[in-house]
């Protein structure tokens, strides 16, 4: 029997209720624990203190450049001596227990290790990549997937995830765009906080909670030209108005740790930035947890040209407020001598150690260092059926319908014959995406499997690869590895398309073509994919394109000519079922893009909240205004855009007042109506423009959104509120405040909404 959403719904609702975790988290700092930390610090030697700040990777699963032959025996001896505080990339109850035992039984003060791992969008059950999940515009979905990921990871001994990644990114060339929530700080902040709540749950001590690590602090997503690890140079206003809000939201949601970024900002590497770590994070935001460097980032201040040697690098990092050193061994080698000779005050060391111990106490590790090492839970919880059901549900909510000419979609599940074409359609690995935790290779439901499971018994499903995207290895490290010559599969693909009533063609990129170190200068459809599309469409114009990717891609003719187009990202374990649910109408798509899709790579960076410039329009001529002569300024698909199988109308916004004072609240309302014949959900979006500022302001900024589900013919009033706090920004005076004057208000279903109404913010 095919599962339908009406059948799955009760299960999903029950699961959601069981997983609801909105209670305020317990604070990290409590007087009794601080006393225990005082007592411990009093007993610790200098070397033991330094040890708490030293983090090592496991030898078998590194996520960064390792020394050629890491000396395992030496590392084990260090753990026994209390000279290692944390490990990453160790998982599995048996492995964690073995190492924990070395620390707890072997070391003088029995201080437990903290085990960290990149649990980014699932552990064994894989959820959509975070960019995709943000397309749901439903932070509760992200909270739920993070909760499940935490439950699975914690069942294998992990205490700490290096997530959420909250880097705002406006340049699809950057491979790591897949890890964040897209281009917008307001949407990003909502997802950042939700993910922290999900990972940490209401109580960090719980056996199914892991500490979150908000990363990468800061501005890593603004790497020049979208090239990973590249230089960042941005204004204080952009840092505060765009980059930092998701970090702040995550810290306010109780995130226990923060990871600094690899990049420099205006000449200052983040790991050595006291402004970021001491003044903003630990000062203004009162962050009580600890800061960990990214992998080798302290050492990398040498090639940055900022530190003279590793000792200097250690000195700069610790004085700037970086508490834990991930895989640079800079603290391990030099911190003790820096403290002994007075270069680093011992109070600075003690403060860093206190922060690390605080998180270990909060996780309950001092009471029971093996609390997350229960083999029964480990066996029971990985890929539990209810986790897979949630993965399907959330994946379905992340699919964006970009085009649907002549209502080609949804398809009839009883259709006579379907041709499923494209290497990605049968791929059981690509949908898992990059950073897939412990997701098993080739474990996703492929698109082909999803379609086969969804159609009626008499429907014939033909599969043809058409053309491999790459030659040999599935990942192309150089341009020459894309398949640009082997068309031997075209004939079968064209024949299948010709025979079929409808074609589903999968195009896009492999999981390993995006993510860390996978920046691309050309974000088009690689290899022969455009050619295959042209051949298949010529054979059968009823061709639905399913786009699988970790980023916006440049689609060219595919977007122009395909009658129907779905952005299905890398959707995780249940990808094929989730896509089939949408293709055959069991689910009405409701997702919206969290990031703009460029027409051409030359438009990058591209984002809706741009400035107006002094020459925003053509005026009387063709030349002297801010534009390209060969492509429009606008994106192919804008931020906030996504279609549905039903049609919604939205009334003009109504404001509760024409002017408000700094302490007033403005109510903005609009009426949403479902004019179509199907139930569906629409994401109503509120944008504001601050018309004149002491520093120029974006043409639009998202300030609210609501996802509303309506039956056919149903109408509902959608209400938002705005106060002066929502209008605050970094002014020319360096203050964070709203400036009096005129504000335009837009309410629509994408960032391209253009009709507005205005109000005044009065001075005090
Ligand atoms: C480097 C990545 O930048 C970071 O995101 C990750 O958490 C660490 N490696 C650990 O794997």
Short mmCIF file of N, CA and C in Angstrom, two decimals, residues 401-510:
data_model
loop_
_atom_site.label_atom_id
_atom_site.label_comp_id
_atom_site.label_asym_id
_atom_site.label_seq_id
_atom_site.Cartn_x
_atom_site.Cartn_y
_atom_site.Cartn_z
N UNK A 401 8.59 24.53 -5.85
CA UNK A 401 8.06 24.46 -7.22
C UNK A 401 8.40 25.78 -7.90
N UNK A 402 9.30 25.71 -8.89
CA UNK A 402 9.77 26.94 -9.53
C UNK A 402 8.97 27.27 -10.79
N UNK A 403 8.43 26.25 -11.41
CA UNK A 403 7.71 26.50 -12.67
C UNK A 403 6.69 25.38 -12.86
N UNK A 404 5.53 25.73 -13.38
CA UNK A 404 4.52 24.70 -13.63
C UNK A 404 3.57 25.16 -14.73
N UNK A 405 4.10 25.26 -15.97
CA UNK A 405 3.29 25.74 -17.08
C UNK A 405 2.17 24.75 -17.38
N UNK A 406 1.04 25.28 -17.73
CA UNK A 406 -0.14 24.47 -18.08
C UNK A 406 -0.47 23.43 -17.03
N UNK A 407 -0.12 23.72 -15.79
CA UNK A 407 -0.41 22.79 -14.68
C UNK A 407 -0.03 21.36 -15.04
N UNK A 408 1.18 21.20 -15.59
CA UNK A 408 1.66 19.84 -15.89
C UNK A 408 1.73 19.00 -14.61
N UNK A 409 2.12 19.64 -13.54
CA UNK A 409 2.14 18.96 -12.25
C UNK A 409 0.87 19.31 -11.49
N UNK A 410 0.38 18.45 -10.61
CA UNK A 410 0.90 17.13 -10.30
C UNK A 410 0.56 16.10 -11.37
N UNK A 411 1.34 15.05 -11.40
CA UNK A 411 1.12 13.98 -12.37
C UNK A 411 0.09 13.00 -11.85
N UNK A 412 -0.51 12.32 -12.78
CA UNK A 412 -1.48 11.28 -12.42
C UNK A 412 -0.71 10.01 -12.07
N UNK A 413 -0.86 9.47 -10.87
CA UNK A 413 -0.11 8.26 -10.51
C UNK A 413 -0.51 7.04 -11.34
N UNK A 414 -1.63 7.17 -12.05
CA UNK A 414 -2.06 6.05 -12.90
C UNK A 414 -1.60 6.24 -14.35
N UNK A 415 -0.75 7.23 -14.60
CA UNK A 415 -0.29 7.51 -15.96
C UNK A 415 0.25 6.22 -16.59
N UNK A 416 0.10 6.11 -17.91
CA UNK A 416 0.43 4.86 -18.58
C UNK A 416 1.94 4.57 -18.53
N UNK A 417 2.73 5.56 -18.88
CA UNK A 417 4.17 5.31 -19.00
C UNK A 417 4.97 6.57 -18.62
N UNK A 418 5.96 6.40 -17.76
CA UNK A 418 6.83 7.51 -17.35
C UNK A 418 8.25 7.16 -17.72
N UNK A 419 8.97 8.12 -18.29
CA UNK A 419 10.41 7.92 -18.49
C UNK A 419 11.14 8.71 -17.41
N UNK A 420 11.98 8.03 -16.68
CA UNK A 420 12.80 8.71 -15.66
C UNK A 420 14.22 8.73 -16.19
N UNK A 421 14.76 9.93 -16.34
CA UNK A 421 16.03 10.06 -17.05
C UNK A 421 17.03 10.87 -16.22
N UNK A 422 18.31 10.51 -16.35
CA UNK A 422 19.38 11.26 -15.70
C UNK A 422 20.10 10.41 -14.66
N UNK A 423 21.42 10.57 -14.61
CA UNK A 423 22.21 9.78 -13.66
C UNK A 423 21.77 10.05 -12.23
N UNK A 424 21.40 11.29 -11.95
CA UNK A 424 21.04 11.63 -10.57
C UNK A 424 19.71 10.99 -10.16
N UNK A 425 18.90 10.60 -11.14
CA UNK A 425 17.59 10.03 -10.80
C UNK A 425 17.74 8.68 -10.12
N UNK A 426 18.77 7.94 -10.49
CA UNK A 426 18.94 6.60 -9.89
C UNK A 426 19.97 6.63 -8.76
N UNK A 427 20.49 7.78 -8.48
CA UNK A 427 21.58 7.91 -7.51
C UNK A 427 21.04 7.80 -6.09
N UNK A 428 21.60 6.86 -5.33
CA UNK A 428 21.14 6.67 -3.96
C UNK A 428 22.06 7.36 -2.95
N UNK A 429 23.06 8.06 -3.47
CA UNK A 429 24.01 8.70 -2.58
C UNK A 429 23.93 10.23 -2.62
N UNK A 430 23.82 10.77 -3.84
CA UNK A 430 23.82 12.23 -3.98
C UNK A 430 22.79 12.91 -3.07
N UNK A 431 21.57 12.34 -2.93
CA UNK A 431 20.58 13.06 -2.11
C UNK A 431 21.00 13.22 -0.64
N UNK A 432 22.00 12.46 -0.20
CA UNK A 432 22.42 12.60 1.20
C UNK A 432 23.16 13.92 1.43
N UNK A 433 23.69 14.51 0.36
CA UNK A 433 24.35 15.79 0.49
C UNK A 433 25.70 15.67 1.19
N UNK A 434 26.39 16.78 1.25
CA UNK A 434 27.66 16.84 1.97
C UNK A 434 27.37 16.95 3.47
N UNK A 435 28.37 16.72 4.30
CA UNK A 435 28.20 16.75 5.76
C UNK A 435 27.03 15.87 6.18
N UNK A 436 27.09 14.59 5.77
CA UNK A 436 25.95 13.71 6.06
C UNK A 436 26.20 12.86 7.28
N UNK A 437 26.99 13.33 8.23
CA UNK A 437 27.19 12.63 9.49
C UNK A 437 27.57 11.20 9.26
N UNK A 438 26.80 10.29 9.84
CA UNK A 438 27.03 8.86 9.69
C UNK A 438 26.04 8.24 8.72
N UNK A 439 25.48 9.06 7.86
CA UNK A 439 24.57 8.52 6.84
C UNK A 439 25.32 7.49 6.02
N UNK A 440 24.72 6.36 5.80
CA UNK A 440 25.42 5.29 5.07
C UNK A 440 25.45 5.59 3.58
N UNK A 441 26.57 5.31 2.98
CA UNK A 441 26.72 5.51 1.54
C UNK A 441 25.58 4.79 0.79
N UNK A 442 25.07 5.44 -0.24
CA UNK A 442 24.03 4.86 -1.08
C UNK A 442 22.77 4.43 -0.31
N UNK A 443 22.46 5.15 0.75
CA UNK A 443 21.31 4.72 1.57
C UNK A 443 20.05 5.55 1.32
N UNK A 444 20.13 6.56 0.46
CA UNK A 444 18.93 7.38 0.23
C UNK A 444 17.95 6.66 -0.69
N UNK A 445 16.69 7.00 -0.56
CA UNK A 445 15.70 6.54 -1.53
C UNK A 445 15.91 7.40 -2.77
N UNK A 446 16.24 6.76 -3.90
CA UNK A 446 16.49 7.55 -5.11
C UNK A 446 15.16 8.06 -5.68
N UNK A 447 15.28 9.00 -6.58
CA UNK A 447 14.09 9.52 -7.25
C UNK A 447 13.37 8.38 -7.98
N UNK A 448 14.16 7.54 -8.64
CA UNK A 448 13.57 6.43 -9.39
C UNK A 448 12.80 5.49 -8.45
N UNK A 449 13.41 5.18 -7.32
CA UNK A 449 12.71 4.31 -6.35
C UNK A 449 11.44 4.98 -5.83
N UNK A 450 11.54 6.28 -5.58
CA UNK A 450 10.37 7.01 -5.08
C UNK A 450 9.24 6.97 -6.09
N UNK A 451 9.57 7.16 -7.36
CA UNK A 451 8.53 7.16 -8.40
C UNK A 451 7.93 5.75 -8.53
N UNK A 452 8.80 4.76 -8.53
CA UNK A 452 8.29 3.37 -8.67
C UNK A 452 7.34 3.03 -7.53
N UNK A 453 7.66 3.52 -6.33
CA UNK A 453 6.79 3.19 -5.19
C UNK A 453 5.48 3.97 -5.23
N UNK A 454 5.47 5.06 -5.98
CA UNK A 454 4.28 5.94 -5.94
C UNK A 454 3.26 5.64 -7.02
N UNK A 455 3.68 5.05 -8.13
CA UNK A 455 2.74 4.90 -9.25
C UNK A 455 1.85 3.67 -9.08
N UNK A 456 0.81 3.66 -9.84
CA UNK A 456 -0.13 2.55 -9.80
C UNK A 456 0.47 1.29 -10.43
N UNK A 457 -0.15 0.13 -10.22
CA UNK A 457 0.45 -1.13 -10.66
C UNK A 457 0.56 -1.25 -12.18
N UNK A 458 -0.26 -0.51 -12.91
CA UNK A 458 -0.21 -0.65 -14.37
C UNK A 458 0.74 0.35 -15.04
N UNK A 459 1.27 1.27 -14.27
CA UNK A 459 2.16 2.28 -14.87
C UNK A 459 3.53 1.67 -15.17
N UNK A 460 4.02 1.93 -16.38
CA UNK A 460 5.36 1.46 -16.74
C UNK A 460 6.34 2.60 -16.48
N UNK A 461 7.41 2.27 -15.76
CA UNK A 461 8.45 3.27 -15.49
C UNK A 461 9.72 2.82 -16.20
N UNK A 462 10.15 3.60 -17.19
CA UNK A 462 11.40 3.31 -17.91
C UNK A 462 12.50 4.19 -17.35
N UNK A 463 13.65 3.61 -17.11
CA UNK A 463 14.78 4.44 -16.67
C UNK A 463 15.88 4.45 -17.72
N UNK A 464 16.45 5.64 -17.97
CA UNK A 464 17.64 5.74 -18.83
C UNK A 464 18.57 6.78 -18.23
N UNK A 465 19.83 6.42 -18.16
CA UNK A 465 20.79 7.36 -17.56
C UNK A 465 21.00 8.60 -18.44
N UNK A 466 21.04 8.39 -19.74
CA UNK A 466 21.30 9.50 -20.65
C UNK A 466 22.78 9.78 -20.77
N UNK A 467 23.36 10.35 -19.73
CA UNK A 467 24.80 10.60 -19.75
C UNK A 467 25.29 10.75 -18.32
N UNK A 468 26.46 10.18 -18.04
CA UNK A 468 27.06 10.40 -16.72
C UNK A 468 27.50 11.85 -16.64
N UNK A 469 27.43 12.42 -15.43
CA UNK A 469 27.83 13.82 -15.29
C UNK A 469 29.36 13.92 -15.29
N UNK A 470 30.00 12.97 -14.61
CA UNK A 470 31.46 13.00 -14.55
C UNK A 470 32.03 11.74 -15.18
N UNK A 471 33.34 11.77 -15.41
CA UNK A 471 34.01 10.60 -15.97
C UNK A 471 34.73 9.90 -14.82
N UNK A 472 34.52 8.62 -14.68
CA UNK A 472 35.21 7.87 -13.63
C UNK A 472 34.66 8.24 -12.27
N UNK A 473 35.48 8.89 -11.47
CA UNK A 473 35.10 9.30 -10.13
C UNK A 473 33.83 10.15 -10.19
N UNK A 474 32.97 10.00 -9.18
CA UNK A 474 31.72 10.76 -9.23
C UNK A 474 31.94 12.25 -8.96
N UNK A 475 33.05 12.59 -8.35
CA UNK A 475 33.30 13.99 -8.05
C UNK A 475 34.36 14.52 -9.01
N UNK A 476 34.10 15.67 -9.58
CA UNK A 476 35.08 16.27 -10.49
C UNK A 476 35.93 17.25 -9.69
N UNK A 477 37.23 17.02 -9.70
CA UNK A 477 38.13 17.97 -9.02
C UNK A 477 38.68 18.98 -10.00
N UNK A 478 38.60 18.65 -11.27
CA UNK A 478 39.02 19.62 -12.29
C UNK A 478 37.96 19.58 -13.38
N UNK A 479 37.97 20.60 -14.20
CA UNK A 479 36.97 20.72 -15.24
C UNK A 479 37.02 19.54 -16.21
N UNK A 480 38.23 18.99 -16.40
CA UNK A 480 38.37 17.93 -17.39
C UNK A 480 37.68 16.63 -16.94
N UNK A 481 37.25 16.56 -15.69
CA UNK A 481 36.59 15.33 -15.23
C UNK A 481 35.09 15.31 -15.51
N UNK A 482 34.55 16.39 -16.04
CA UNK A 482 33.14 16.34 -16.43
C UNK A 482 33.01 15.63 -17.77
N UNK A 483 31.93 14.90 -17.90
CA UNK A 483 31.70 14.19 -19.15
C UNK A 483 31.16 15.16 -20.20
N UNK A 484 31.98 15.47 -21.17
CA UNK A 484 31.53 16.36 -22.23
C UNK A 484 31.53 15.66 -23.59
N UNK A 485 31.83 14.36 -23.56
CA UNK A 485 31.96 13.67 -24.85
C UNK A 485 31.10 12.40 -24.99
N UNK A 486 30.86 11.71 -23.88
CA UNK A 486 30.21 10.40 -23.99
C UNK A 486 28.68 10.54 -24.07
N UNK A 487 28.17 10.48 -25.30
CA UNK A 487 26.72 10.61 -25.51
C UNK A 487 26.09 9.25 -25.80
N UNK A 488 26.79 8.18 -25.47
CA UNK A 488 26.32 6.85 -25.87
C UNK A 488 24.95 6.51 -25.25
N UNK A 489 24.61 7.14 -24.13
CA UNK A 489 23.32 6.83 -23.52
C UNK A 489 22.18 7.69 -24.03
N UNK A 490 22.48 8.65 -24.89
CA UNK A 490 21.43 9.57 -25.37
C UNK A 490 20.32 8.82 -26.12
N UNK A 491 20.73 7.88 -26.95
CA UNK A 491 19.75 7.21 -27.81
C UNK A 491 18.65 6.54 -26.97
N UNK A 492 19.09 5.81 -25.95
CA UNK A 492 18.10 5.12 -25.10
C UNK A 492 17.23 6.13 -24.36
N UNK A 493 17.85 7.23 -23.94
CA UNK A 493 17.08 8.24 -23.20
C UNK A 493 16.02 8.86 -24.11
N UNK A 494 16.41 9.17 -25.32
CA UNK A 494 15.47 9.79 -26.26
C UNK A 494 14.35 8.81 -26.60
N UNK A 495 14.71 7.55 -26.79
CA UNK A 495 13.68 6.54 -27.10
C UNK A 495 12.69 6.41 -25.94
N UNK A 496 13.22 6.39 -24.72
CA UNK A 496 12.34 6.27 -23.54
C UNK A 496 11.43 7.48 -23.46
N UNK A 497 11.98 8.66 -23.72
CA UNK A 497 11.19 9.90 -23.65
C UNK A 497 10.07 9.86 -24.69
N UNK A 498 10.40 9.39 -25.87
CA UNK A 498 9.42 9.36 -26.96
C UNK A 498 8.24 8.44 -26.64
N UNK A 499 8.56 7.32 -26.02
CA UNK A 499 7.51 6.34 -25.70
C UNK A 499 6.60 6.81 -24.56
N UNK A 500 7.12 7.72 -23.73
CA UNK A 500 6.45 8.01 -22.47
C UNK A 500 5.35 9.05 -22.60
N UNK A 501 4.42 9.02 -21.65
CA UNK A 501 3.42 10.09 -21.56
C UNK A 501 4.02 11.32 -20.91
N UNK A 502 4.95 11.08 -20.03
CA UNK A 502 5.59 12.20 -19.34
C UNK A 502 7.01 11.78 -18.96
N UNK A 503 7.92 12.79 -18.95
CA UNK A 503 9.31 12.51 -18.61
C UNK A 503 9.65 13.22 -17.31
N UNK A 504 10.39 12.55 -16.45
CA UNK A 504 10.97 13.22 -15.27
C UNK A 504 12.48 13.15 -15.46
N UNK A 505 13.08 14.31 -15.63
CA UNK A 505 14.52 14.38 -15.90
C UNK A 505 15.23 14.99 -14.69
N UNK A 506 16.20 14.26 -14.13
CA UNK A 506 16.96 14.78 -12.98
C UNK A 506 18.26 15.40 -13.47
N UNK A 507 18.51 16.64 -13.06
CA UNK A 507 19.79 17.30 -13.36
C UNK A 507 20.29 17.96 -12.08
N UNK A 508 21.56 18.37 -12.11
CA UNK A 508 22.08 19.07 -10.94
C UNK A 508 23.51 18.71 -10.65
N UNK A 509 23.78 18.53 -9.35
CA UNK A 509 25.16 18.25 -8.95
C UNK A 509 25.19 17.17 -7.87
N UNK A 510 26.32 16.51 -7.78
CA UNK A 510 26.52 15.46 -6.80
C UNK A 510 26.70 16.07 -5.40
#
